[in-house]
Amino acid sequence: MPRSPELPSVALPTDKELVLKVVPMPGDCNANGDIFGGWVMSQVDLAGCVLAMRLAGGRMATVAVKEFVFKQPVRVGDVLSFYSCVTRVGRTSVTVDVEVFAERMSHQGKYVKVTEAVLTYVAIDDEGNSRPLELSQQVMAA
């Protein structure tokens, strides 16, 4: 399958935190030879939960994905960088925006935005029931 021409490099976000970097492998491919969208979605969920768990000081469960936009294919060997920021904090929930950028193996130092998503997590107790957020002193001081 012919590859589309490379897009111009974009700047990485300065208003979000780098929370995850990962390299997809051949076992993560779909029938087209690109990385399976479900694999990317699971990585985005992990990246979004990093900030939510830090803020809540404990377990979180994904309860909603407001939107998920795939902009470009992800390829084997891409270095994916996941940038996140908290956009809303409720009584029990945290909403996180995640953007994913690929550094193509053949174009080191240049980035293309491959996907973005908005996810909502709810703080849960040991039995899986929702619980009020207990914002840590470190988070509140920031």
PDB file of C-alpha atoms in Angstrom:
ATOM      1  CA  MET A   1       0.000   0.000   0.000  1.00  0.00           C
ATOM      2  CA  PRO A   2       1.573   3.337  -0.979  1.00  0.00           C
ATOM      3  CA  ARG A   3       2.170   5.735   1.873  1.00  0.00           C
ATOM      4  CA  SER A   4       0.803   9.268   1.759  1.00  0.00           C
ATOM      5  CA  PRO A   5       3.353  12.072   1.515  1.00  0.00           C
ATOM      6  CA  GLU A   6       4.738  13.276   4.807  1.00  0.00           C
ATOM      7  CA  LEU A   7       2.966  16.217   6.394  1.00  0.00           C
ATOM      8  CA  PRO A   8       4.864  19.251   7.642  1.00  0.00           C
ATOM      9  CA  SER A   9       6.247  18.872  11.143  1.00  0.00           C
ATOM     10  CA  VAL A  10       4.206  20.425  13.948  1.00  0.00           C
ATOM     11  CA  ALA A  11       5.407  21.852  17.248  1.00  0.00           C
ATOM     12  CA  LEU A  12       4.836  19.777  20.360  1.00  0.00           C
ATOM     13  CA  PRO A  13       2.447  21.285  22.922  1.00  0.00           C
ATOM     14  CA  THR A  14       3.878  23.497  25.637  1.00  0.00           C
ATOM     15  CA  ASP A  15       0.612  23.708  27.597  1.00  0.00           C
ATOM     16  CA  LYS A  16       0.358  19.954  28.232  1.00  0.00           C
ATOM     17  CA  GLU A  17       2.484  17.437  30.105  1.00  0.00           C
ATOM     18  CA  LEU A  18       4.333  14.595  28.384  1.00  0.00           C
ATOM     19  CA  VAL A  19       2.924  11.573  30.232  1.00  0.00           C
ATOM     20  CA  LEU A  20       3.819   8.602  28.018  1.00  0.00           C
ATOM     21  CA  LYS A  21       6.143   7.604  25.183  1.00  0.00           C
ATOM     22  CA  VAL A  22       5.777   4.283  23.379  1.00  0.00           C
ATOM     23  CA  VAL A  23       6.883   2.552  20.173  1.00  0.00           C
ATOM     24  CA  PRO A  24       4.247   0.366  18.473  1.00  0.00           C
ATOM     25  CA  MET A  25       5.441  -3.024  17.278  1.00  0.00           C
ATOM     26  CA  PRO A  26       4.413  -5.345  14.400  1.00  0.00           C
ATOM     27  CA  GLY A  27       2.057  -7.289  16.678  1.00  0.00           C
ATOM     28  CA  ASP A  28      -0.013  -4.092  17.087  1.00  0.00           C
ATOM     29  CA  CYS A  29      -0.892  -3.876  13.351  1.00  0.00           C
ATOM     30  CA  ASN A  30      -4.272  -4.112  11.676  1.00  0.00           C
ATOM     31  CA  ALA A  31      -4.978  -5.813   8.338  1.00  0.00           C
ATOM     32  CA  ASN A  32      -3.775  -2.700   6.462  1.00  0.00           C
ATOM     33  CA  GLY A  33      -0.328  -2.851   8.044  1.00  0.00           C
ATOM     34  CA  ASP A  34      -0.892   0.262  10.153  1.00  0.00           C
ATOM     35  CA  ILE A  35      -1.260   0.235  13.919  1.00  0.00           C
ATOM     36  CA  PHE A  36      -4.698  -0.937  15.055  1.00  0.00           C
ATOM     37  CA  GLY A  37      -6.886   1.957  16.233  1.00  0.00           C
ATOM     38  CA  GLY A  38      -7.956   0.024  19.322  1.00  0.00           C
ATOM     39  CA  TRP A  39      -4.325  -0.282  20.400  1.00  0.00           C
ATOM     40  CA  VAL A  40      -3.891   3.482  20.036  1.00  0.00           C
ATOM     41  CA  MET A  41      -7.092   4.054  22.004  1.00  0.00           C
ATOM     42  CA  SER A  42      -5.849   1.902  24.885  1.00  0.00           C
ATOM     43  CA  GLN A  43      -2.586   3.852  25.018  1.00  0.00           C
ATOM     44  CA  VAL A  44      -4.524   7.138  25.045  1.00  0.00           C
ATOM     45  CA  ASP A  45      -6.623   5.809  27.935  1.00  0.00           C
ATOM     46  CA  LEU A  46      -3.444   4.985  29.879  1.00  0.00           C
ATOM     47  CA  ALA A  47      -1.963   8.406  29.128  1.00  0.00           C
ATOM     48  CA  GLY A  48      -5.118  10.222  30.210  1.00  0.00           C
ATOM     49  CA  CYS A  49      -5.358   8.276  33.435  1.00  0.00           C
ATOM     50  CA  VAL A  50      -1.859   9.314  34.552  1.00  0.00           C
ATOM     51  CA  LEU A  51      -2.948  12.849  35.422  1.00  0.00           C
ATOM     52  CA  ALA A  52      -6.363  11.758  36.694  1.00  0.00           C
ATOM     53  CA  MET A  53      -4.844   9.236  39.143  1.00  0.00           C
ATOM     54  CA  ARG A  54      -2.267  11.764  40.303  1.00  0.00           C
ATOM     55  CA  LEU A  55      -4.982  14.335  40.935  1.00  0.00           C
ATOM     56  CA  ALA A  56      -7.326  11.898  42.671  1.00  0.00           C
ATOM     57  CA  GLY A  57      -4.611  10.152  44.666  1.00  0.00           C
ATOM     58  CA  GLY A  58      -5.936   6.716  43.834  1.00  0.00           C
ATOM     59  CA  ARG A  59      -7.907   4.454  41.532  1.00  0.00           C
ATOM     60  CA  MET A  60      -9.830   5.842  38.589  1.00  0.00           C
ATOM     61  CA  ALA A  61     -12.200   4.284  36.074  1.00  0.00           C
ATOM     62  CA  THR A  62     -12.782   5.516  32.536  1.00  0.00           C
ATOM     63  CA  VAL A  63     -16.442   6.445  32.222  1.00  0.00           C
ATOM     64  CA  ALA A  64     -16.623   8.428  28.988  1.00  0.00           C
ATOM     65  CA  VAL A  65     -14.786   9.279  25.835  1.00  0.00           C
ATOM     66  CA  LYS A  66     -16.318  12.485  24.550  1.00  0.00           C
ATOM     67  CA  GLU A  67     -14.507  12.358  21.252  1.00  0.00           C
ATOM     68  CA  PHE A  68     -11.687  10.505  19.586  1.00  0.00           C
ATOM     69  CA  VAL A  69     -10.257  11.850  16.343  1.00  0.00           C
ATOM     70  CA  PHE A  70      -7.772   9.891  14.222  1.00  0.00           C
ATOM     71  CA  LYS A  71      -5.885  12.346  12.005  1.00  0.00           C
ATOM     72  CA  GLN A  72      -3.065  10.235  10.552  1.00  0.00           C
ATOM     73  CA  PRO A  73      -2.115   6.549  10.599  1.00  0.00           C
ATOM     74  CA  VAL A  74       0.329   5.269  13.191  1.00  0.00           C
ATOM     75  CA  ARG A  75       3.110   3.072  11.819  1.00  0.00           C
ATOM     76  CA  VAL A  76       5.366   0.388  13.223  1.00  0.00           C
ATOM     77  CA  GLY A  77       8.453   2.050  14.669  1.00  0.00           C
ATOM     78  CA  ASP A  78       6.906   5.486  15.197  1.00  0.00           C
ATOM     79  CA  VAL A  79       7.827   7.030  18.531  1.00  0.00           C
ATOM     80  CA  LEU A  80       4.496   8.160  19.970  1.00  0.00           C
ATOM     81  CA  SER A  81       4.443  11.010  22.481  1.00  0.00           C
ATOM     82  CA  PHE A  82       1.267  11.450  24.556  1.00  0.00           C
ATOM     83  CA  TYR A  83       0.593  14.911  25.973  1.00  0.00           C
ATOM     84  CA  SER A  84      -2.211  15.460  28.494  1.00  0.00           C
ATOM     85  CA  CYS A  85      -3.853  18.190  30.519  1.00  0.00           C
ATOM     86  CA  VAL A  86      -6.747  18.250  32.964  1.00  0.00           C
ATOM     87  CA  THR A  87      -9.595  20.353  31.594  1.00  0.00           C
ATOM     88  CA  ARG A  88     -12.227  19.837  34.309  1.00  0.00           C
ATOM     89  CA  VAL A  89     -12.362  18.629  37.896  1.00  0.00           C
ATOM     90  CA  GLY A  90     -15.704  17.687  39.409  1.00  0.00           C
ATOM     91  CA  ARG A  91     -16.721  16.209  42.756  1.00  0.00           C
ATOM     92  CA  THR A  92     -15.835  12.657  41.692  1.00  0.00           C
ATOM     93  CA  SER A  93     -14.620  13.067  38.108  1.00  0.00           C
ATOM     94  CA  VAL A  94     -11.690  14.412  36.105  1.00  0.00           C
ATOM     95  CA  THR A  95     -11.772  15.261  32.390  1.00  0.00           C
ATOM     96  CA  VAL A  96      -8.501  15.031  30.473  1.00  0.00           C
ATOM     97  CA  ASP A  97      -7.496  16.144  26.982  1.00  0.00           C
ATOM     98  CA  VAL A  98      -4.883  13.928  25.290  1.00  0.00           C
ATOM     99  CA  GLU A  99      -2.950  14.687  22.097  1.00  0.00           C
ATOM    100  CA  VAL A 100      -0.676  12.139  20.419  1.00  0.00           C
ATOM    101  CA  PHE A 101       2.250  12.977  18.159  1.00  0.00           C
ATOM    102  CA  ALA A 102       4.291  10.562  16.053  1.00  0.00           C
ATOM    103  CA  GLU A 103       7.954  10.939  15.339  1.00  0.00           C
ATOM    104  CA  ARG A 104       8.346   8.882  12.179  1.00  0.00           C
ATOM    105  CA  MET A 105      11.298   6.519  12.031  1.00  0.00           C
ATOM    106  CA  SER A 106      12.327   8.034   8.689  1.00  0.00           C
ATOM    107  CA  HIS A 107      11.942  11.662   9.872  1.00  0.00           C
ATOM    108  CA  GLN A 108      13.638  11.934  13.262  1.00  0.00           C
ATOM    109  CA  GLY A 109      13.002  15.178  15.126  1.00  0.00           C
ATOM    110  CA  LYS A 110       9.837  15.961  13.163  1.00  0.00           C
ATOM    111  CA  TYR A 111       6.368  15.341  14.559  1.00  0.00           C
ATOM    112  CA  VAL A 112       2.910  14.806  13.122  1.00  0.00           C
ATOM    113  CA  LYS A 113      -0.268  14.863  15.202  1.00  0.00           C
ATOM    114  CA  VAL A 114      -1.920  11.461  14.832  1.00  0.00           C
ATOM    115  CA  THR A 115      -4.842  11.565  17.234  1.00  0.00           C
ATOM    116  CA  GLU A 116      -6.546  13.413  20.058  1.00  0.00           C
ATOM    117  CA  ALA A 117      -9.233  12.550  22.559  1.00  0.00           C
ATOM    118  CA  VAL A 118     -11.191  13.879  25.525  1.00  0.00           C
ATOM    119  CA  LEU A 119     -11.752  11.347  28.315  1.00  0.00           C
ATOM    120  CA  THR A 120     -13.525  11.448  31.668  1.00  0.00           C
ATOM    121  CA  TYR A 121     -12.468   9.369  34.660  1.00  0.00           C
ATOM    122  CA  VAL A 122     -14.250   8.809  37.983  1.00  0.00           C
ATOM    123  CA  ALA A 123     -12.455   8.198  41.273  1.00  0.00           C
ATOM    124  CA  ILE A 124     -13.372   4.791  42.689  1.00  0.00           C
ATOM    125  CA  ASP A 125     -12.880   3.008  45.994  1.00  0.00           C
ATOM    126  CA  ASP A 126     -11.680  -0.553  46.568  1.00  0.00           C
ATOM    127  CA  GLU A 127     -15.142  -1.943  45.764  1.00  0.00           C
ATOM    128  CA  GLY A 128     -15.384  -0.004  42.486  1.00  0.00           C
ATOM    129  CA  ASN A 129     -17.882   2.563  43.763  1.00  0.00           C
ATOM    130  CA  SER A 130     -17.436   6.234  42.941  1.00  0.00           C
ATOM    131  CA  ARG A 131     -15.880   8.337  45.674  1.00  0.00           C
ATOM    132  CA  PRO A 132     -15.274  12.058  46.148  1.00  0.00           C
ATOM    133  CA  LEU A 133     -11.915  13.322  44.951  1.00  0.00           C
ATOM    134  CA  GLU A 134      -9.367  13.841  47.700  1.00  0.00           C
ATOM    135  CA  LEU A 135      -7.099  16.363  46.058  1.00  0.00           C
ATOM    136  CA  SER A 136      -3.557  15.927  47.305  1.00  0.00           C
ATOM    137  CA  GLN A 137      -1.814  18.894  48.925  1.00  0.00           C
ATOM    138  CA  GLN A 138       0.819  18.789  46.171  1.00  0.00           C
ATOM    139  CA  VAL A 139      -1.831  19.172  43.452  1.00  0.00           C
ATOM    140  CA  MET A 140      -3.682  21.906  45.337  1.00  0.00           C
ATOM    141  CA  ALA A 141      -0.462  23.914  45.734  1.00  0.00           C
ATOM    142  CA  ALA A 142       0.216  23.854  41.973  1.00  0.00           C
TER     143      ALA A 142
END
